Every structure is written in structure tokens, then in C-alpha cells.
Amino acid sequence: MFTGIITDIGRIVAVEQKGDLTARIATGYDMAGVALGASIACDGVCLTVTAKGALPDGQGWFDVDISAETVSKTNIAAQGWTPGRRLNLERALRVGDELGGHIVSGHVDGVAEVISVHDEGDSTRVSLRAPDALARFIAPKGSVALNGTSLTVNEVNGATFGINFIPHTKQATTWGDVAQGDAVNLEIDTLARYVARLAEAD
């Protein structure tokens, strides 16, 4: 379980296809405090630490295995995870931690497309198109997780919705690099999913 509050920006060091896809990710986390088998959300995808160590410069790294199913359901297939790519990282929520964002599972529901990006003062307004099957779960002033980041929806028009990124968010995450055409991991709010399910049962 996660909160959608990004705590590090990682960097893909190496990728290898051997059955499943294996990625090595450099991080600012103190890997001495990260156990093998721990969960880390990488661009919103909950992945398991399978190995860890330190690079020659002393920076920590961890390995994750990514199944073909996960690749096909996320932006890993659309964008391609290649060496040098930056990723939003969040370690799993612990009992007693502050819930600063919203409850995020790390299970990506689909991939949204960035259709426009423009600055409004110091902030940046981004419009995205959600898959039609997920659009009904997105509501104005509701929450979504995009590439693992907990965000508030500004407006919704059909399958298109808008997000405003303040300077802090752009600096603390990879959202400062956003561009039109980007494929983005989308996780809808768990509460919205259950409310819709209950409505169907009526």
C-alpha cells in the first residue's frame, strides 16, 4: 500500500530480458534499510526488490522483475523502460506513517495519454485522455495516481481530464519532464471503484 507521495526519483541503470524483464534502478534510498522482498512503487507500479547493492559512486540500487502481464498493462510497453529513464519512487506505507496523499495500491488500471501541456504562471496544466473503460471513475476534485503521484483532478470532459502541477511537484517528481504524447500509468481511486460497483448493484 502507498500514498502517492513520491519520496525519490530513481534512474534505470540496466534492463535485461530473461524470461521476465529485469530492471536495475539507482536510488537515493539507503538500501541497508530496504529488505529483499520489499515493495517499491516505480512510476506507480508496485514491484518487489529481488537484489540490491551499491554502484561504484556509492549510490544504492535495487533490482526488480517485471512480468509480461505487467509490461502489457502499463507504460513500460508504451514508453519503454531503458537505461537513463527517470522514475517516481515510493516505498511501501508503514503503520503509523502520515497519509499525505490518498490510498494507492500500486496496481495500474490502465495507461492515459498526455494530450496537451501548457504553463499557467509557475504551474503547468496537463490534459490527459483516459481509456474509455476508466473514464467514469474520474471525477472533478477526485483523486488519481499518475505515474505513482497522488493528484487532484481539476476538470473532466468525457474521457479527458486536467491536472495542475505546482512547482514543488514538478521538482520533486518526474512531472517536470512531461511532454505531449507521453503514456502515463493511471490508477483510479479505490473509493471511486467501490462506489461505482455499489451503484451497479442497485
GROMACS .gro file of C-alpha atoms in nm:
model
  202
    1MET     CA    1   0.000   0.000   0.000
    2PHE     CA    2   0.122   0.351  -0.087
    3THR     CA    3   0.016   0.715  -0.053
    4GLY     CA    4   0.116   0.859  -0.390
    5ILE     CA    5   0.367   1.093  -0.222
    6ILE     CA    6   0.690   1.050  -0.418
    7THR     CA    7   1.000   1.021  -0.196
    8ASP     CA    8   1.276   0.972  -0.454
    9ILE     CA    9   1.345   0.994  -0.826
   10GLY     CA   10   1.518   0.679  -0.941
   11ARG     CA   11   1.712   0.612  -1.261
   12ILE     CA   12   1.716   0.294  -1.466
   13VAL     CA   13   2.073   0.167  -1.484
   14ALA     CA   14   2.021  -0.154  -1.683
   15VAL     CA   15   1.742  -0.362  -1.833
   16GLU     CA   16   1.764  -0.731  -1.923
   17GLN     CA   17   1.507  -0.964  -2.080
   18LYS     CA   18   1.548  -1.311  -1.929
   19GLY     CA   19   1.207  -1.473  -1.911
   20ASP     CA   20   1.064  -1.176  -1.725
   21LEU     CA   21   1.203  -0.826  -1.772
   22THR     CA   22   1.461  -0.732  -1.506
   23ALA     CA   23   1.545  -0.369  -1.434
   24ARG     CA   24   1.819  -0.228  -1.211
   25ILE     CA   25   1.722   0.107  -1.062
   26ALA     CA   26   1.956   0.356  -0.895
   27THR     CA   27   1.809   0.532  -0.594
   28GLY     CA   28   1.884   0.776  -0.315
   29TYR     CA   29   1.727   0.537  -0.063
   30ASP     CA   30   1.956   0.386   0.199
   31MET     CA   31   1.938   0.030   0.073
   32ALA     CA   32   2.066  -0.105   0.405
   33GLY     CA   33   1.717  -0.030   0.536
   34VAL     CA   34   1.535  -0.195   0.243
   35ALA     CA   35   1.480  -0.569   0.278
   36LEU     CA   36   1.482  -0.815  -0.009
   37GLY     CA   37   1.116  -0.879  -0.090
   38ALA     CA   38   1.014  -0.525  -0.002
   39SER     CA   39   0.771  -0.342  -0.228
   40ILE     CA   40   0.864  -0.018  -0.404
   41ALA     CA   41   0.627   0.168  -0.637
   42CYS     CA   42   0.818   0.256  -0.955
   43ASP     CA   43   0.620   0.508  -1.164
   44GLY     CA   44   0.316   0.375  -0.981
   45VAL     CA   45   0.386   0.005  -1.044
   46CYS     CA   46   0.426  -0.199  -0.725
   47LEU     CA   47   0.740  -0.410  -0.774
   48THR     CA   48   0.938  -0.643  -0.548
   49VAL     CA   49   1.305  -0.587  -0.461
   50THR     CA   50   1.492  -0.901  -0.571
   51ALA     CA   51   1.852  -0.782  -0.525
   52LYS     CA   52   2.027  -0.470  -0.401
   53GLY     CA   53   2.371  -0.315  -0.378
   54ALA     CA   54   2.577  -0.004  -0.440
   55LEU     CA   55   2.710   0.147  -0.760
   56PRO     CA   56   3.081   0.244  -0.788
   57ASP     CA   57   2.989   0.601  -0.689
   58GLY     CA   58   2.825   0.472  -0.371
   59GLN     CA   59   2.466   0.528  -0.484
   60GLY     CA   60   2.229   0.246  -0.395
   61TRP     CA   61   2.050   0.025  -0.648
   62PHE     CA   62   1.784  -0.242  -0.646
   63ASP     CA   63   1.663  -0.498  -0.900
   64VAL     CA   64   1.301  -0.578  -0.986
   65ASP     CA   65   1.146  -0.846  -1.206
   66ILE     CA   66   0.855  -0.733  -1.424
   67SER     CA   67   0.618  -0.991  -1.570
   68ALA     CA   68   0.489  -0.977  -1.927
   69GLU     CA   69   0.140  -0.909  -1.786
   70THR     CA   70   0.265  -0.602  -1.600
   71VAL     CA   71   0.456  -0.479  -1.904
   72SER     CA   72   0.146  -0.507  -2.122
   73LYS     CA   73  -0.082  -0.322  -1.876
   74THR     CA   74   0.149  -0.027  -1.803
   75ASN     CA   75   0.352   0.238  -1.981
   76ILE     CA   76   0.652   0.004  -1.972
   77ALA     CA   77   0.533  -0.129  -2.309
   78ALA     CA   78   0.427   0.210  -2.450
   79GLN     CA   79   0.719   0.423  -2.330
   80GLY     CA   80   0.986   0.159  -2.289
   81TRP     CA   81   1.197   0.142  -1.976
   82THR     CA   82   1.552   0.200  -2.096
   83PRO     CA   83   1.876   0.299  -1.919
   84GLY     CA   84   1.872   0.664  -1.815
   85ARG     CA   85   1.495   0.689  -1.777
   86ARG     CA   86   1.388   0.856  -1.452
   87LEU     CA   87   1.115   0.700  -1.234
   88ASN     CA   88   0.900   0.823  -0.948
   89LEU     CA   89   0.970   0.604  -0.645
   90GLU     CA   90   0.780   0.544  -0.322
   91ARG     CA   91   0.845   0.288  -0.053
   92ALA     CA   92   0.550   0.096   0.091
   93LEU     CA   93   0.341   0.262   0.361
   94ARG     CA   94   0.417   0.155   0.718
   95VAL     CA   95   0.173   0.152   1.009
   96GLY     CA   96   0.184   0.497   1.167
   97ASP     CA   97   0.307   0.679   0.857
   98GLU     CA   98   0.131   1.001   0.759
   99LEU     CA   99  -0.122   0.952   0.480
  100GLY     CA  100  -0.042   1.268   0.288
  101GLY     CA  101  -0.192   1.169  -0.047
  102HIS     CA  102  -0.458   0.901  -0.086
  103ILE     CA  103  -0.465   0.522  -0.065
  104VAL     CA  104  -0.275   0.386  -0.367
  105SER     CA  105  -0.235   0.012  -0.430
  106GLY     CA  106   0.039   0.021  -0.694
  107HIS     CA  107  -0.185  -0.183  -0.928
  108VAL     CA  108  -0.208   0.018  -1.250
  109ASP     CA  109  -0.557   0.019  -1.406
  110GLY     CA  110  -0.456   0.146  -1.749
  111VAL     CA  111  -0.249   0.392  -1.947
  112ALA     CA  112  -0.354   0.753  -2.008
  113GLU     CA  113  -0.215   0.974  -2.284
  114VAL     CA  114  -0.093   1.330  -2.235
  115ILE     CA  115  -0.274   1.538  -2.498
  116SER     CA  116  -0.163   1.890  -2.404
  117VAL     CA  117   0.083   2.070  -2.176
  118HIS     CA  118   0.091   2.443  -2.111
  119ASP     CA  119   0.220   2.671  -1.837
  120GLU     CA  120  -0.011   2.883  -1.622
  121GLY     CA  121   0.212   3.115  -1.420
  122ASP     CA  122   0.462   2.897  -1.236
  123SER     CA  123   0.235   2.594  -1.257
  124THR     CA  124   0.177   2.361  -1.552
  125ARG     CA  125  -0.165   2.246  -1.673
  126VAL     CA  126  -0.170   1.897  -1.827
  127SER     CA  127  -0.465   1.741  -2.006
  128LEU     CA  128  -0.483   1.363  -2.038
  129ARG     CA  129  -0.709   1.113  -2.210
  130ALA     CA  130  -0.806   0.809  -2.005
  131PRO     CA  131  -0.910   0.474  -2.152
  132ASP     CA  132  -1.287   0.482  -2.211
  133ALA     CA  133  -1.346   0.198  -1.962
  134LEU     CA  134  -1.183   0.400  -1.682
  135ALA     CA  135  -1.317   0.747  -1.760
  136ARG     CA  136  -1.632   0.702  -1.550
  137PHE     CA  137  -1.421   0.657  -1.236
  138ILE     CA  138  -1.256   1.001  -1.271
  139ALA     CA  139  -1.440   1.295  -1.114
  140PRO     CA  140  -1.366   1.666  -1.069
  141LYS     CA  141  -1.181   1.724  -0.739
  142GLY     CA  142  -1.138   1.350  -0.702
  143SER     CA  143  -0.803   1.173  -0.670
  144VAL     CA  144  -0.600   0.977  -0.923
  145ALA     CA  145  -0.249   0.833  -0.918
  146LEU     CA  146  -0.047   0.918  -1.230
  147ASN     CA  147   0.297   0.758  -1.259
  148GLY     CA  148   0.260   0.691  -0.887
  149THR     CA  149   0.185   1.053  -0.792
  150SER     CA  150  -0.129   1.135  -0.592
  151LEU     CA  151  -0.304   1.418  -0.777
  152THR     CA  152  -0.632   1.607  -0.769
  153VAL     CA  153  -0.842   1.621  -1.086
  154ASN     CA  154  -0.932   1.976  -1.191
  155GLU     CA  155  -1.192   1.910  -1.458
  156VAL     CA  156  -1.338   1.624  -1.660
  157ASN     CA  157  -1.481   1.628  -2.013
  158GLY     CA  158  -1.573   1.278  -2.127
  159ALA     CA  159  -1.254   1.072  -2.120
  160THR     CA  160  -1.035   1.384  -2.097
  161PHE     CA  161  -0.930   1.527  -1.761
  162GLY     CA  162  -0.697   1.800  -1.642
  163ILE     CA  163  -0.430   1.818  -1.371
  164ASN     CA  164  -0.242   2.122  -1.242
  165PHE     CA  165   0.121   2.073  -1.134
  166ILE     CA  166   0.266   2.323  -0.888
  167PRO     CA  167   0.642   2.397  -0.894
  168HIS     CA  168   0.712   2.171  -0.593
  169THR     CA  169   0.552   1.869  -0.762
  170LYS     CA  170   0.746   1.932  -1.083
  171GLN     CA  171   1.071   1.947  -0.885
  172ALA     CA  172   1.008   1.653  -0.651
  173THR     CA  173   0.886   1.414  -0.925
  174THR     CA  174   0.945   1.343  -1.293
  175TRP     CA  175   0.646   1.561  -1.387
  176GLY     CA  176   0.883   1.846  -1.470
  177ASP     CA  177   0.972   1.644  -1.782
  178VAL     CA  178   0.615   1.582  -1.904
  179ALA     CA  179   0.551   1.619  -2.277
  180GLN     CA  180   0.258   1.580  -2.514
  181GLY     CA  181   0.218   1.219  -2.626
  182ASP     CA  182   0.359   1.067  -2.307
  183ALA     CA  183   0.198   0.743  -2.189
  184VAL     CA  184   0.118   0.762  -1.817
  185ASN     CA  185   0.036   0.490  -1.566
  186LEU     CA  186  -0.315   0.554  -1.431
  187GLU     CA  187  -0.456   0.412  -1.109
  188ILE     CA  188  -0.808   0.522  -1.026
  189ASP     CA  189  -0.917   0.598  -0.671
  190THR     CA  190  -1.013   0.282  -0.484
  191LEU     CA  191  -1.315   0.458  -0.331
  192ALA     CA  192  -1.442   0.555  -0.678
  193ARG     CA  193  -1.416   0.194  -0.789
  194TYR     CA  194  -1.624   0.065  -0.499
  195VAL     CA  195  -1.884   0.342  -0.524
  196ALA     CA  196  -1.934   0.255  -0.892
  197ARG     CA  197  -1.962  -0.113  -0.807
  198LEU     CA  198  -2.226  -0.045  -0.543
  199ALA     CA  199  -2.421   0.170  -0.788
  200GLU     CA  200  -2.423  -0.119  -1.036
  201ALA     CA  201  -2.572  -0.346  -0.768
  202ASP     CA  202  -2.872  -0.117  -0.710
   0.00000   0.00000   0.00000
